[in-house]
Coordinates of C-alpha atoms in Angstrom, one line a residue:
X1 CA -77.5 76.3 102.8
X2 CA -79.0 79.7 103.2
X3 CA -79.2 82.3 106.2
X4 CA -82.4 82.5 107.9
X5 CA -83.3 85.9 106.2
X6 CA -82.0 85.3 102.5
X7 CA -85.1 85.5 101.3
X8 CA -86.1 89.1 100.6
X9 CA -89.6 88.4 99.1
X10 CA -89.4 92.6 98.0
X11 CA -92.4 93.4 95.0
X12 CA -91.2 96.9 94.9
X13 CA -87.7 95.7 93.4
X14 CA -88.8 92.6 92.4
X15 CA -85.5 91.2 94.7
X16 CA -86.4 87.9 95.9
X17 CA -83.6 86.2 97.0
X18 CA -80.0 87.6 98.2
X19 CA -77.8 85.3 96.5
X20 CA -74.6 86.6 98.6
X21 CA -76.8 84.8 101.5
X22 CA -76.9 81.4 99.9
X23 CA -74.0 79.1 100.7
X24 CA -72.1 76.4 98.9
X25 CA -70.4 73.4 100.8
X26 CA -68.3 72.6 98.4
X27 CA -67.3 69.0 100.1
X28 CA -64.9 66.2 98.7
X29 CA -64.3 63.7 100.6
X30 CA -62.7 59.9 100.4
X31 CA -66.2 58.4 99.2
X32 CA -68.2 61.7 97.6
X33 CA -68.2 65.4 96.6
X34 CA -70.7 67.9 96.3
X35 CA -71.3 71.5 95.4
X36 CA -74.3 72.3 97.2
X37 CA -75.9 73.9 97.9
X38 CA -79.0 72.1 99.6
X39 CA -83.0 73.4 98.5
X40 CA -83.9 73.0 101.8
X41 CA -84.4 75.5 104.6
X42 CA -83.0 75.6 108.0
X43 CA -84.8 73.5 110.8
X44 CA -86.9 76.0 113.0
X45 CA -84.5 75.5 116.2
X46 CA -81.4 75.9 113.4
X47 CA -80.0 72.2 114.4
X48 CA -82.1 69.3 116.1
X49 CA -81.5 68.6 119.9
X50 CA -78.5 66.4 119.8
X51 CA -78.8 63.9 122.8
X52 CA -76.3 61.9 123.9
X53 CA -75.3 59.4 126.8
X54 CA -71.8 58.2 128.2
X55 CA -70.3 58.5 131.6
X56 CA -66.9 58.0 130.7
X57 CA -64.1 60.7 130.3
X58 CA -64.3 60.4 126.7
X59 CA -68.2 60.4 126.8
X60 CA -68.1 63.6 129.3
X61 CA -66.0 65.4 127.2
X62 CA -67.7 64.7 123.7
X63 CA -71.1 65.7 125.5
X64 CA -68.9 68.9 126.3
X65 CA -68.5 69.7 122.9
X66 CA -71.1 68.5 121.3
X67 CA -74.2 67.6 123.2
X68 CA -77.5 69.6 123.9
X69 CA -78.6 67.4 126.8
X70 CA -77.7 64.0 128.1
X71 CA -78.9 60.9 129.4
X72 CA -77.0 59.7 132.2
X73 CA -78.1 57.1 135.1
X74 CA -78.8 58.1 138.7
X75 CA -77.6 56.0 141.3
X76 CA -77.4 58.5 143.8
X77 CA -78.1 62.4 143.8
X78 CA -74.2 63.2 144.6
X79 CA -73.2 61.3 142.4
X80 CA -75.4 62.5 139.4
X81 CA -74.9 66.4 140.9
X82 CA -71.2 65.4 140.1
X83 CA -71.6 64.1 136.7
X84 CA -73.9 66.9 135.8
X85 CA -70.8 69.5 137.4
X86 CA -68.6 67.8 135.1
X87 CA -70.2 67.8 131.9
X88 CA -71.2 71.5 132.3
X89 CA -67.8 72.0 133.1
X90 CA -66.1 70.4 130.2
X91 CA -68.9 72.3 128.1
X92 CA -67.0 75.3 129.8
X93 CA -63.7 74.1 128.7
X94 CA -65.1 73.9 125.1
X95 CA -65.7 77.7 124.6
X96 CA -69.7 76.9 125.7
X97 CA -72.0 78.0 128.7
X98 CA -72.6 75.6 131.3
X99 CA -76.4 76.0 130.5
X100 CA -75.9 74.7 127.2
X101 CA -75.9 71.4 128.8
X102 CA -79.0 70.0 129.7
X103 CA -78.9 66.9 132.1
X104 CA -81.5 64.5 132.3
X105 CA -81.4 61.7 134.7
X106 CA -83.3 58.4 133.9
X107 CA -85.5 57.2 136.6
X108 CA -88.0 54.9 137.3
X109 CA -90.4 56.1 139.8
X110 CA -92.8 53.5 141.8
X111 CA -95.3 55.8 143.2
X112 CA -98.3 54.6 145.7
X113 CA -101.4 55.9 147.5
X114 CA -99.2 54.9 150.9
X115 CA -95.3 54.3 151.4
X116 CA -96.4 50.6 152.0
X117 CA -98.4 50.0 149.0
X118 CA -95.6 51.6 146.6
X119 CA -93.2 49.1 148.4
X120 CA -96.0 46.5 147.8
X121 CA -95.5 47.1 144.1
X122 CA -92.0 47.3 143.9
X123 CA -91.4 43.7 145.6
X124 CA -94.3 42.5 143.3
X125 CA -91.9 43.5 140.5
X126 CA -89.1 41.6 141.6
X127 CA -91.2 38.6 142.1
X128 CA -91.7 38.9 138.6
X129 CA -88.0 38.1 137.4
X130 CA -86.4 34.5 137.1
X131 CA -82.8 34.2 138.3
X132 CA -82.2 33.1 134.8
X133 CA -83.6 36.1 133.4
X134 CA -81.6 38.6 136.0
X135 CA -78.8 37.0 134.7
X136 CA -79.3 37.0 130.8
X137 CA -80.0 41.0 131.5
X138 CA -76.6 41.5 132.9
X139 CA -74.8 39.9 130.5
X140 CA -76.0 42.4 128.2
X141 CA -73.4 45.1 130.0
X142 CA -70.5 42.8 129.2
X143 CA -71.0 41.8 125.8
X144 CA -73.5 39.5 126.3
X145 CA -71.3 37.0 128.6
X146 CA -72.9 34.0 129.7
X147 CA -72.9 34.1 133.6
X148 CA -74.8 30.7 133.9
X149 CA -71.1 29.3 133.9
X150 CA -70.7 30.7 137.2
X151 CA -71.9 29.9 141.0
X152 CA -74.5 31.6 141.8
X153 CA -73.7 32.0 145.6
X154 CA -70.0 32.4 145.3
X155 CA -68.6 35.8 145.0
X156 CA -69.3 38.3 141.6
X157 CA -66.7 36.8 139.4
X158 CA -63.3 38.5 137.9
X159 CA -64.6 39.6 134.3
X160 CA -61.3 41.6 133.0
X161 CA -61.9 44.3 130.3
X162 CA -65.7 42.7 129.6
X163 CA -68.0 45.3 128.8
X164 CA -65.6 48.1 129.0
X165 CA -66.1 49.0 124.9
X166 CA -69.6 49.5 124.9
X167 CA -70.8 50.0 128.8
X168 CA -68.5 51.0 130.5
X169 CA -69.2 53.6 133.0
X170 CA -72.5 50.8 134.0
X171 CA -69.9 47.6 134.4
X172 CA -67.0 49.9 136.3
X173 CA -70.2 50.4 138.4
X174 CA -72.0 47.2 138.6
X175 CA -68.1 45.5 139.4
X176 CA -67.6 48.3 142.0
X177 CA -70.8 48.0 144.3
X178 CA -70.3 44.1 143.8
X179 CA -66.9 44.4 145.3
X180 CA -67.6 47.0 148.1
X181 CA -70.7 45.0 149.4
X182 CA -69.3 41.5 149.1
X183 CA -72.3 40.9 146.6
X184 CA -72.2 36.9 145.2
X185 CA -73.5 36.6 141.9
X186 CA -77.2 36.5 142.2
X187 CA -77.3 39.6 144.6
X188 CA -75.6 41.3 141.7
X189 CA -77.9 40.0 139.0
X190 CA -80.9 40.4 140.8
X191 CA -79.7 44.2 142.2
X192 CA -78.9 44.9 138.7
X193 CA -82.4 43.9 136.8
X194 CA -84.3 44.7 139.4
X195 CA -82.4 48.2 141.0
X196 CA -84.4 49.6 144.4
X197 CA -85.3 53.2 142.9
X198 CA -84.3 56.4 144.2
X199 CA -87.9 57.4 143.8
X200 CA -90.5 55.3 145.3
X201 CA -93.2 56.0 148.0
X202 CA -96.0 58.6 148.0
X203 CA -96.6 61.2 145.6
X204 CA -95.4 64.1 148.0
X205 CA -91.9 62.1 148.4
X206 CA -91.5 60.9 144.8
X207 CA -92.4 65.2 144.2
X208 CA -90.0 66.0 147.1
X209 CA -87.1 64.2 146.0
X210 CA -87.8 65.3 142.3
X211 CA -86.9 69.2 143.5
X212 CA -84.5 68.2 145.8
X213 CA -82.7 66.5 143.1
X214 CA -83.2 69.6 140.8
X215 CA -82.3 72.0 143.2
X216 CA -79.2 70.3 144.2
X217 CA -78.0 70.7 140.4
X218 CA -78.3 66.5 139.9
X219 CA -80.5 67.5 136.7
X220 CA -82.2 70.2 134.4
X221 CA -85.3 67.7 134.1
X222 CA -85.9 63.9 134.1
X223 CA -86.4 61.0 131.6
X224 CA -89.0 58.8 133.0
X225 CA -89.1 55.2 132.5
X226 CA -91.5 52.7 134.5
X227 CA -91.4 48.8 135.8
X228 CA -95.1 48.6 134.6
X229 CA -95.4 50.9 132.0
X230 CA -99.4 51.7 131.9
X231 CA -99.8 51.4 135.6
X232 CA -96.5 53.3 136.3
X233 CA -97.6 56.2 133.7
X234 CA -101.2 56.7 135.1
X235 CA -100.0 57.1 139.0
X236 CA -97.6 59.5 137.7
X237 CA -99.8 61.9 135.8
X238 CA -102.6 61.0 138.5
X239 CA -100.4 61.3 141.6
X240 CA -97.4 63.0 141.6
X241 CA -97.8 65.8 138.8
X242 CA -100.5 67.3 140.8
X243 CA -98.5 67.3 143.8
X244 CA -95.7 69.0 142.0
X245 CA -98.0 71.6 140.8
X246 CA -99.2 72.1 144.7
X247 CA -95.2 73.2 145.2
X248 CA -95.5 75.4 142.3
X249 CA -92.5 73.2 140.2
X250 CA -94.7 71.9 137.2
X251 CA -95.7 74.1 134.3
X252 CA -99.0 73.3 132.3
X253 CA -97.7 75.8 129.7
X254 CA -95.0 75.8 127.3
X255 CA -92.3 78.5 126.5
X256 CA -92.1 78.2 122.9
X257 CA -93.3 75.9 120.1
X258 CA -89.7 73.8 119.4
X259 CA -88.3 71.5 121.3
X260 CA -85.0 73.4 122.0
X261 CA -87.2 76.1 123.3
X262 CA -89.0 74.0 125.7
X263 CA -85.7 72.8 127.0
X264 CA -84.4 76.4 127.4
X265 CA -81.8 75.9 124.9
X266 CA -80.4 78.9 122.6
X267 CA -81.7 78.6 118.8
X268 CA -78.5 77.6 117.0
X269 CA -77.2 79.8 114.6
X270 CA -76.1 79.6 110.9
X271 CA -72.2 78.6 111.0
X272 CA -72.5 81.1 108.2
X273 CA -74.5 83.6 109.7
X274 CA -71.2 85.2 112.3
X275 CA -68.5 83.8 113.8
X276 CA -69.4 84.5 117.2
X277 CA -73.2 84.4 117.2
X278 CA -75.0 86.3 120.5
X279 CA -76.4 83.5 122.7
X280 CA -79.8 84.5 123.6
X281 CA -81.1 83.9 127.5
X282 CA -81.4 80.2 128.7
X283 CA -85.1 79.9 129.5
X284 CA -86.6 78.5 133.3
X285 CA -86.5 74.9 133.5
X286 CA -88.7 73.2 135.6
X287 CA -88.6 69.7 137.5

């Protein structure tokens, strides 16, 4: 409710505040109004990171306007170098820099002491999961549809618009690799809950594909999530961050002390402050 500098805090004219800095919202709405304005300051990066996650044209263009950074799945580097191009573009489109976008691919990375024991793991894993289970998880793309009513060994069945309000980028994609590969139902339930990662092998391949997915523009940095969270946390800090710091592509310190400054993203400006605020400099980001 106040620009960053209202405050004057001046003994020698006894001026504390500058009132034509303080701001009144003066909001009425269907269900309330207010006058402001609100007795509390700014955040220290101006507005919170916004995150957000959709694959879809209309999730593409609202991360466009809107977004700081998003989430988005990576089936294959082109296909996440794409995305990525398309949200920074439609960022563009929206009177933004492309840097203003942040993408971060989720990934699951299955890292081992030798390419054979990481594929040891992996297949250990998938051992894990019943057929029932595979099957209850991929229902949750589709509105949580029952596919026990279905064959398991006949082909991936018809499903309509299922899904298609809520997941829809993932259940275009699930029905579209089912059809291409002739997948029956459990292939598709089991590929689905149990997905081979793009990452997985020794700590110099899981680091190599890391920077060649960041060099080839499929990501500004990564969201990891692992199979076996403990075990899949400690071979990555153990394993593959030090091999990343042996290519010089991991920092040990940070550029700022907010998180839009770790992330290289401009401080966001009072919408009070000017109308066309001065962006500053996009900081390095690392993989």
């Amino acid at each position: 409710s106040w620009d960053d500098d209202a405050f004057v805090r001046d003994r020698a004219t006894g001026r504390f505040f500058d009132r034509a800095k303080l701001h009144t919202l003066d909001h009425r709405g269907r269900f309330f109004q207010v006058a402001g304005p609100l007795n509390i300051q700014r955040s220290p990066q101006g507005q919170p990171v916004i995150f957000q996650a959709g694959s879809s044209d209309a999730g593409i263009g609202l991360a466009g306007k809107y977004a700081d950074a998003v989430f988005t799945h990576s089936p294959s580097l082109d296909e996440t170098a794409a995305f990525a191009q398309r949200v920074k573009q439609s960022a563009v489109e929206h009177g933004r820099r492309a840097d203003d976008v942040k993408i971060f691919p989720g990934i699951g990375p299955i890292v081992g002491r030798t390419a054979a024991e990481a594929e040891d793991k992996y297949q250990a894993i998938r051992d894990l999961l019943t057929i029932d289970e595979a099957l209850a998880y991929l229902g949750r793309f589709f509105d949580h549809h029952d596919f026990t009513q279905y064959p398991l060994d006949a082909p991936f069945p018809e499903l309509g618009d299922l899904g298609r309000n809520s997941f829809r980028s993932t259940t275009d994609r699930i029905k579209a690799d089912a059809k291409r590969d002739g997948r029956t139902l459990r292939e598709t339930a089991l590929a689905v809950a149990t997905p081979r990662p793009n990452f997985i092998g020794t700590a110099e391949h899981v680091a190599d594909e890391l920077i060649r997915w960041f060099d080839a523009g499929a990501g500004d940095g990564f969201i990891l999530g692992f199979p076996v969270q403990a075990q899949g946390v400690d071979d990555f800090i153990e394993l593959v961050i030090p091999a990343l710091e042996a290519r010089g592509r991991y920092r040990r310190e940070l550029p700022g002390s907010t998180l839009r400054d770790h992330l290289g993203l401009p401080r966001k400006a009072s919408r009070y402050a000017q109308p066309d605020p001065a962006r500053e400099p996009a900081a390095e980001t690392h993989a």
